[in-house]
Short mmCIF file of C-alpha atoms in Angstrom, two decimals:
data_model
loop_
_atom_site.label_atom_id
_atom_site.label_comp_id
_atom_site.label_asym_id
_atom_site.label_seq_id
_atom_site.Cartn_x
_atom_site.Cartn_y
_atom_site.Cartn_z
CA MET N 1 -24.74 -74.56 -66.64
CA LYS N 2 -22.36 -76.86 -64.82
CA TYR N 3 -18.78 -75.76 -64.62
CA LYS N 4 -16.01 -77.37 -66.65
CA VAL N 5 -12.25 -77.22 -66.18
CA ILE N 6 -9.94 -77.75 -69.15
CA ASP N 7 -6.24 -78.16 -68.36
CA ASN N 8 -3.38 -77.62 -70.80
CA VAL N 9 -5.66 -75.69 -73.09
CA LEU N 10 -2.85 -74.59 -75.35
CA ASP N 11 0.27 -76.49 -76.31
CA LYS N 12 3.25 -75.48 -74.15
CA GLU N 13 4.91 -73.32 -76.77
CA SER N 14 1.75 -71.38 -77.67
CA PHE N 15 0.94 -70.87 -74.00
CA LYS N 16 4.40 -69.50 -73.21
CA ILE N 17 4.16 -67.03 -76.10
CA ILE N 18 0.81 -65.71 -74.87
CA GLN N 19 1.90 -65.69 -71.23
CA LYS N 20 5.03 -63.74 -72.16
CA SER N 21 2.99 -61.17 -74.10
CA VAL N 22 0.48 -60.64 -71.30
CA LEU N 23 3.17 -60.32 -68.62
CA SER N 24 5.51 -58.25 -70.78
CA LYS N 25 6.61 -54.69 -70.05
CA ASN N 26 4.31 -53.55 -72.86
CA THR N 27 0.98 -54.42 -71.27
CA PRO N 28 -0.62 -51.43 -69.56
CA TRP N 29 -2.30 -52.21 -66.25
CA PHE N 30 -4.90 -49.91 -64.75
CA PHE N 31 -5.34 -49.52 -61.02
CA GLN N 32 -8.70 -50.53 -59.56
CA GLU N 33 -9.41 -49.46 -56.00
CA SER N 34 -11.22 -52.52 -54.72
CA VAL N 35 -12.33 -55.98 -55.76
CA GLU N 36 -15.98 -56.01 -54.84
CA PHE N 37 -15.67 -54.32 -51.48
CA PRO N 38 -17.75 -51.20 -50.87
CA LYS N 39 -15.99 -48.18 -49.35
CA HIS N 40 -17.40 -48.73 -45.85
CA HIS N 41 -16.30 -52.40 -45.72
CA LYS N 42 -13.47 -53.18 -43.27
CA GLU N 43 -11.50 -55.02 -45.96
CA TYR N 44 -11.67 -51.97 -48.25
CA LYS N 45 -10.07 -49.82 -45.56
CA LYS N 46 -7.16 -52.18 -45.15
CA ASP N 47 -5.85 -51.10 -48.55
CA MET N 48 -5.29 -54.72 -49.47
CA ASN N 49 -7.96 -55.15 -52.08
CA PHE N 50 -6.73 -53.14 -54.98
CA TYR N 51 -5.92 -54.85 -58.24
CA PHE N 52 -5.07 -53.96 -61.83
CA SER N 53 -6.99 -54.66 -64.97
CA HIS N 54 -6.52 -54.46 -68.71
CA LEU N 55 -9.61 -54.39 -70.86
CA ILE N 56 -9.10 -56.36 -74.07
CA PHE N 57 -12.66 -56.29 -75.36
CA ASP N 58 -15.78 -54.50 -74.21
CA GLN N 59 -18.33 -54.52 -77.00
CA LYS N 60 -15.40 -53.71 -79.26
CA ILE N 61 -11.70 -54.52 -79.41
CA ASN N 62 -9.87 -52.36 -76.90
CA SER N 63 -6.34 -53.79 -76.94
CA SER N 64 -3.74 -55.15 -79.32
CA LEU N 65 -3.64 -58.24 -77.12
CA PHE N 66 -6.94 -59.32 -78.65
CA GLU N 67 -5.13 -60.92 -81.59
CA ILE N 68 -2.72 -62.66 -79.23
CA ILE N 69 -5.39 -64.27 -77.04
CA LEU N 70 -7.56 -65.46 -79.94
CA PRO N 71 -6.32 -69.08 -79.64
CA ILE N 72 -7.87 -69.17 -76.14
CA LEU N 73 -11.18 -67.72 -77.33
CA LYS N 74 -11.41 -70.46 -79.94
CA PHE N 75 -12.11 -72.94 -77.14
CA LEU N 76 -15.27 -71.12 -76.11
CA ASN N 77 -17.48 -71.70 -79.11
CA TYR N 78 -18.95 -68.26 -78.53
CA LYS N 79 -21.71 -66.59 -80.51
CA ALA N 80 -20.89 -63.12 -79.25
CA LEU N 81 -18.33 -61.68 -76.86
CA ILE N 82 -19.41 -59.31 -74.12
CA ARG N 83 -16.16 -58.52 -72.35
CA VAL N 84 -12.60 -59.85 -72.14
CA LYS N 85 -10.56 -58.50 -69.24
CA LEU N 86 -7.17 -59.29 -67.76
CA ASN N 87 -6.89 -59.15 -63.98
CA PHE N 88 -3.66 -58.69 -62.04
CA TYR N 89 -4.09 -59.31 -58.31
CA PRO N 90 -0.98 -58.33 -56.35
CA LYS N 91 0.37 -60.62 -53.66
CA THR N 92 -1.10 -60.13 -50.18
CA ASP N 93 0.29 -61.29 -46.84
CA LYS N 94 -2.78 -63.44 -46.16
CA LEU N 95 -5.17 -64.90 -48.69
CA ILE N 96 -8.03 -62.46 -49.26
CA THR N 97 -11.32 -63.86 -50.52
CA HIS N 98 -13.25 -61.19 -52.36
CA ARG N 99 -16.99 -60.78 -51.97
CA PRO N 100 -19.37 -62.90 -54.06
CA HIS N 101 -20.40 -61.17 -57.28
CA LYS N 102 -22.03 -61.77 -60.64
CA ASP N 103 -20.21 -60.46 -63.68
CA TYR N 104 -23.51 -59.46 -65.28
CA GLU N 105 -27.02 -59.97 -63.96
CA TYR N 106 -28.39 -61.32 -67.25
CA LYS N 107 -27.93 -64.89 -68.42
CA HIS N 108 -24.58 -65.39 -70.11
CA LYS N 109 -21.52 -67.61 -70.01
CA GLY N 110 -18.22 -67.00 -68.29
CA ALA N 111 -14.68 -68.30 -68.63
CA ILE N 112 -11.49 -67.71 -66.71
CA PHE N 113 -8.09 -68.48 -68.19
CA TYR N 114 -5.24 -68.71 -65.68
CA PHE N 115 -1.87 -67.31 -66.74
CA ASN N 116 0.12 -68.41 -63.72
CA THR N 117 0.06 -71.07 -61.03
CA ASN N 118 -0.47 -69.84 -57.48
CA ASN N 119 -2.55 -70.52 -54.36
CA GLY N 120 -5.34 -68.17 -55.44
CA LYS N 121 -8.72 -69.63 -56.36
CA THR N 122 -12.03 -69.04 -58.03
CA ILE N 123 -14.89 -70.08 -55.74
CA LEU N 124 -18.16 -70.97 -57.39
CA GLN N 125 -21.63 -70.53 -55.90
CA ASP N 126 -21.74 -74.16 -54.69
CA LYS N 127 -18.37 -73.50 -52.94
CA THR N 128 -16.40 -75.54 -55.45
CA GLU N 129 -12.86 -74.17 -55.44
CA ILE N 130 -10.96 -73.98 -58.70
CA ASN N 131 -7.21 -73.60 -58.21
CA SER N 132 -5.18 -71.18 -60.30
CA ILE N 133 -3.10 -73.42 -62.56
CA GLU N 134 -1.38 -71.94 -65.58
CA ASN N 135 -2.88 -72.82 -68.96
CA ARG N 136 -6.18 -73.84 -67.29
CA LEU N 137 -9.56 -72.71 -68.56
CA LEU N 138 -12.65 -72.64 -66.35
CA LEU N 139 -16.06 -72.50 -68.01
CA PHE N 140 -18.92 -71.52 -65.70
CA ASP N 141 -22.09 -69.50 -65.33
CA ALA N 142 -20.83 -65.98 -64.58
CA SER N 143 -24.39 -64.74 -64.00
CA LYS N 144 -24.34 -66.75 -60.77
CA LEU N 145 -22.46 -65.63 -57.66
CA HIS N 146 -18.76 -66.47 -57.53
CA GLN N 147 -15.65 -65.22 -55.76
CA SER N 148 -12.02 -64.59 -56.51
CA THR N 149 -9.05 -64.47 -54.15
CA SER N 150 -5.64 -62.89 -54.02
CA THR N 151 -2.43 -64.95 -53.87
CA THR N 152 0.18 -65.26 -51.15
CA ASN N 153 2.79 -67.37 -52.91
CA THR N 154 3.51 -65.51 -56.15
CA LYS N 155 4.14 -61.83 -56.87
CA ALA N 156 0.78 -61.60 -58.57
CA ARG N 157 -2.17 -63.69 -59.70
CA VAL N 158 -2.92 -63.06 -63.34
CA ASN N 159 -5.95 -64.33 -65.16
CA MET N 160 -8.32 -63.45 -67.98
CA ASN N 161 -12.03 -63.11 -67.44
CA ILE N 162 -14.27 -63.68 -70.46
CA ASN N 163 -18.01 -63.05 -70.65
CA TYR N 164 -19.86 -64.23 -73.71
CA PHE N 165 -22.99 -65.72 -75.24
CA MET M 1 25.27 -34.20 -48.65
CA LYS M 2 22.30 -31.93 -49.09
CA THR M 3 18.83 -33.26 -48.34
CA ILE M 4 15.52 -31.42 -48.34
CA ILE M 5 12.17 -32.60 -47.04
CA ASP M 6 9.23 -30.43 -48.05
CA ASP M 7 5.67 -31.47 -47.26
CA LYS M 8 3.95 -28.46 -48.79
CA PHE M 9 5.49 -27.57 -52.11
CA LEU M 10 2.86 -28.79 -54.53
CA SER M 11 0.73 -26.18 -56.28
CA LYS M 12 -3.04 -26.53 -56.66
CA LYS M 13 -2.40 -27.46 -60.29
CA ASN M 14 0.08 -30.18 -59.21
CA LEU M 15 -2.39 -31.57 -56.67
CA HIS M 16 -5.17 -31.63 -59.22
CA PHE M 17 -2.94 -33.50 -61.65
CA ILE M 18 -1.83 -36.03 -59.03
CA GLU M 19 -5.37 -36.78 -57.90
CA ASN M 20 -6.99 -36.79 -61.33
CA GLY M 21 -4.13 -37.68 -63.65
CA ILE M 22 -2.16 -40.27 -61.65
CA LEU M 23 -4.26 -41.63 -58.78
CA ASN M 24 -7.10 -42.87 -60.92
CA SER M 25 -7.99 -45.89 -63.00
CA ASN M 26 -6.89 -44.38 -66.33
CA PHE M 27 -3.20 -44.12 -65.51
CA PRO M 28 -1.26 -47.03 -67.04
CA TYR M 29 1.42 -48.94 -65.20
CA TYR M 30 3.71 -51.57 -66.68
CA TRP M 31 4.91 -54.68 -64.87
CA ASN M 32 8.63 -55.07 -64.21
CA GLU M 33 9.95 -58.37 -62.87
CA ASN M 34 12.71 -56.65 -60.91
CA GLN M 35 13.81 -53.23 -59.65
CA CYS M 36 17.59 -53.50 -59.56
CA TYR M 37 20.42 -55.84 -60.42
CA ASN M 38 22.85 -57.55 -58.05
CA GLU M 39 26.58 -56.90 -58.43
CA ASP M 40 26.88 -60.14 -60.42
CA GLY M 41 24.30 -58.81 -62.89
CA SER M 42 21.47 -61.06 -61.75
CA PRO M 43 18.06 -59.44 -61.21
CA ASP M 44 16.68 -58.94 -57.71
CA ASP M 45 13.51 -60.67 -56.58
CA THR M 46 11.19 -57.72 -56.18
CA GLY M 47 8.81 -56.85 -59.04
CA PHE M 48 6.83 -53.64 -59.30
CA LEU M 49 4.63 -51.61 -61.61
CA CYS M 50 6.05 -48.54 -63.29
CA HIS M 51 4.98 -45.68 -65.52
CA THR M 52 8.07 -44.30 -67.22
CA VAL M 53 7.69 -40.62 -68.03
CA VAL M 54 11.28 -40.00 -69.13
CA LYS M 55 13.54 -42.94 -69.90
CA ARG M 56 17.05 -43.15 -68.51
CA PRO M 57 19.53 -41.41 -70.87
CA GLU M 58 21.20 -44.72 -71.73
CA LEU M 59 17.85 -46.21 -72.77
CA ARG M 60 16.63 -43.17 -74.71
CA SER M 61 17.59 -42.92 -78.37
CA LYS M 62 18.03 -39.55 -80.06
CA GLU M 63 15.24 -40.37 -82.49
CA GLU M 64 12.54 -40.90 -79.88
CA PRO M 65 10.64 -38.13 -78.11
CA PHE M 66 11.98 -36.92 -74.77
CA PHE M 67 8.77 -37.85 -73.00
CA ASN M 68 7.70 -41.46 -72.89
CA SER M 69 4.32 -40.36 -71.54
CA SER M 70 1.72 -37.92 -72.82
CA LEU M 71 1.57 -36.52 -69.29
CA GLY M 72 5.25 -35.51 -69.26
CA LYS M 73 4.80 -31.76 -68.88
CA HIS M 74 2.67 -32.15 -65.74
CA PHE M 75 5.52 -34.04 -64.10
CA VAL M 76 8.03 -31.37 -65.05
CA ASP M 77 5.68 -28.83 -63.41
CA ILE M 78 5.95 -30.81 -60.17
CA LEU M 79 9.75 -30.83 -60.33
CA ASP M 80 9.79 -27.12 -61.15
CA CYS M 81 7.53 -26.28 -58.21
CA PHE M 82 9.85 -28.10 -55.83
CA CYS M 83 12.97 -26.54 -57.31
CA LYS M 84 11.54 -23.03 -57.35
CA LYS M 85 10.42 -23.16 -53.72
CA ASN M 86 13.68 -24.71 -52.54
CA LYS M 87 15.98 -22.68 -54.79
CA ILE M 88 17.37 -25.66 -56.67
CA LYS M 89 18.64 -25.25 -60.19
CA TYR M 90 18.86 -28.00 -62.74
CA LYS M 91 20.18 -28.21 -66.28
CA GLU M 92 18.83 -31.53 -67.41
CA ILE M 93 16.21 -34.04 -66.38
CA LEU M 94 17.66 -37.55 -66.51
CA ARG M 95 14.72 -39.71 -65.57
CA ILE M 96 11.12 -39.50 -64.35
CA ALA M 97 8.99 -42.48 -63.35
CA VAL M 98 6.07 -43.36 -61.14
CA ASN M 99 6.78 -46.52 -59.18
CA PHE M 100 3.97 -48.58 -57.69
CA THR M 101 5.21 -51.21 -55.23
CA PHE M 102 3.41 -53.67 -53.00
CA SER M 103 4.46 -56.57 -50.81
CA VAL M 104 6.05 -59.19 -53.03
CA GLY M 105 7.75 -61.16 -50.29
CA THR M 106 11.10 -59.42 -50.20
CA THR M 107 11.59 -56.93 -47.38
CA LYS M 108 13.73 -54.32 -49.11
CA SER M 109 15.16 -53.29 -52.43
CA LEU M 110 18.84 -53.68 -53.25
CA ILE M 111 21.15 -50.83 -52.29
CA HIS M 112 21.64 -48.79 -55.44
CA ASN M 113 22.48 -45.46 -57.01
CA ASP M 114 20.16 -44.42 -59.82
CA HIS M 115 23.07 -43.32 -62.03
CA ASP M 116 26.80 -43.93 -61.87
CA PHE M 117 27.59 -40.22 -62.03
CA PHE M 118 26.70 -37.26 -59.80
CA HIS M 119 23.01 -36.35 -59.86
CA LYS M 120 20.21 -35.12 -57.68
CA GLN M 121 17.10 -37.09 -56.89
CA LEU M 122 13.62 -36.01 -55.87
CA LEU M 123 11.07 -38.48 -54.52
CA VAL M 124 7.46 -37.32 -54.31
CA TYR M 125 5.45 -39.75 -52.23
CA LEU M 126 1.83 -40.24 -53.26
CA THR M 127 0.87 -42.59 -50.42
CA ASP M 128 1.29 -42.71 -46.65
CA ASN M 129 3.39 -45.70 -45.60
CA LYS M 130 4.58 -46.02 -42.02
CA ASN M 131 7.16 -48.69 -42.66
CA ALA M 132 8.12 -48.48 -46.32
CA SER M 133 10.87 -45.96 -45.65
CA THR M 134 13.66 -44.70 -47.85
CA PHE M 135 17.16 -45.14 -46.38
CA LEU M 136 20.19 -43.15 -47.47
CA LEU M 137 23.56 -44.72 -46.80
CA SER M 138 27.12 -43.54 -46.40
CA LYS M 139 29.37 -43.85 -49.46
CA ASP M 140 30.78 -47.13 -48.15
CA LYS M 141 27.16 -48.36 -47.79
CA LYS M 142 27.77 -49.41 -44.19
CA LYS M 143 25.87 -46.75 -42.28
CA VAL M 144 22.33 -45.41 -42.61
CA ILE M 145 22.62 -41.63 -42.62
CA LYS M 146 18.98 -40.75 -43.16
CA LYS M 147 15.62 -42.47 -42.99
CA VAL M 148 12.53 -40.86 -44.47
CA ASN M 149 8.99 -42.18 -44.21
CA PRO M 150 6.64 -41.84 -47.17
CA LYS M 151 3.94 -39.27 -46.50
CA LYS M 152 1.44 -38.28 -49.14
CA TYR M 153 2.62 -35.20 -51.07
CA ARG M 154 6.02 -35.18 -49.34
CA GLY M 155 8.99 -34.18 -51.48
CA PHE M 156 12.35 -35.60 -50.47
CA MET M 157 15.42 -34.50 -52.37
CA PHE M 158 18.91 -35.87 -51.93
CA GLU M 159 22.16 -35.82 -53.81
CA ASP M 160 23.79 -38.83 -55.45
CA CYS M 161 23.90 -41.40 -52.68
CA PRO M 162 23.50 -45.16 -52.22
CA HIS M 163 19.99 -45.86 -51.01
CA TYR M 164 17.33 -48.51 -50.65
CA MET M 165 13.68 -48.74 -49.73
CA LYS M 166 11.78 -51.06 -47.47
CA MET M 167 8.97 -52.74 -49.34
CA PRO M 168 5.49 -52.07 -47.99
CA GLU M 169 4.31 -54.89 -45.73
CA LYS M 170 0.71 -54.19 -46.69
CA GLY M 171 -1.02 -52.03 -49.24
CA LYS M 172 0.55 -49.89 -51.90
CA ARG M 173 3.45 -47.46 -52.09
CA ILE M 174 3.39 -44.98 -54.94
CA VAL M 175 6.25 -42.57 -55.53
CA ILE M 176 7.33 -40.27 -58.35
CA VAL M 177 11.07 -40.47 -58.93
CA PHE M 178 12.93 -37.61 -60.60
CA THR M 179 16.66 -37.61 -61.27
CA PHE M 180 18.38 -34.55 -62.67
CA VAL M 181 21.65 -32.64 -62.89
#
C-alpha cells in the first residue's frame, strides 16, 4: 500500500470542534514510559521519551471521544477497526526520533490524523517524512516499519493513530 | 515563616500507593493550557498535566463530592503521615492535585500564592529534578528566601508565601500539592 496524505480533511468549523474536545481539560491522558525504546537504550535513560496516550477504541469503544472523532473515521472506508489511540508527545529540547516500529505484525491499514501543526514528523519505511499539519490525515501501511518524533516548537504534538482493516 | 523538609515521612502504604497508584500508566492526567494568571488576568505560557484530587474551594460546589478523584483517601493518608510525624495540625484540606510538568519553553512559572488567604502548603516530590527547584520569596516578592530541589519522596511544607518553580529543562517533574488550613 502506498501512502496517501489528505489535507483539510474536515471543514474548519468541524475540525476546531474536534480539536477542542481532544485538547480539552476533560480528556484523560495516561503516562507511557517510553516510545519504542527498551529500558537499556541510552535514549530511554534520558527520561525524554515518555508520552501520554488515550485509548479510544481497542476491539471495543473505550472512550466517549469515539462519537466525536467519527467524522474522521468516515474517511477511512474501513471494514473493521482494530485500535484508535490518541498520542500526546510533550515538547523536547531537541527533536527526538523514536525507533522504527510496526503497529501490528499482521497485514492491516494505518492512519494518522494530526491535531496540531508542529515540527514533528512521521517517517515511513522509505524515509518519506510526513509533517505534522493540523487537520491532515496520513493513510499508510502500519504493518511496515515507521517512526514518530517529538516536537520542539509546540508544547505538545497531538495526533490520533488508527489501525483498521 | 515555618518551613519543613522531610525526606523520610512516607509510610510503606504511602509508598506502595505512589508507585502503584500514581506512577503507572493507569493514572489519568488532564491537560491545562496554563498554570497561573498574570496580574492583568491573562494566562501564562506554561501548560502542564494535572490530576485534581480536591478542587479549590471556589471551584467546588456544595452539591459535588469532596473528592474529585476515586483515589482521594490515599492522598489524605499521605498528608496525615506528614502532619503526624511533624506535629502539624490542620482543620480543612483546601486543595490536592498532582502536577506533571515538562519543558514547554518557558523557564519558570509565574510568582503566585495558591490562595489569597493564610494557608499551609505541602509539596511531595515524586521525581528527582536537579534544576526544577521551588523558590519561596519574601512578601514583597523581591528576595528569594528559600530554594528547594525536588527529590523523590521529599516533603516540603511552607506557610502562605509567594513562590514559583523553575520548569524542568529535560524530563518530567511530578509533584503532589496539598494546601490546607
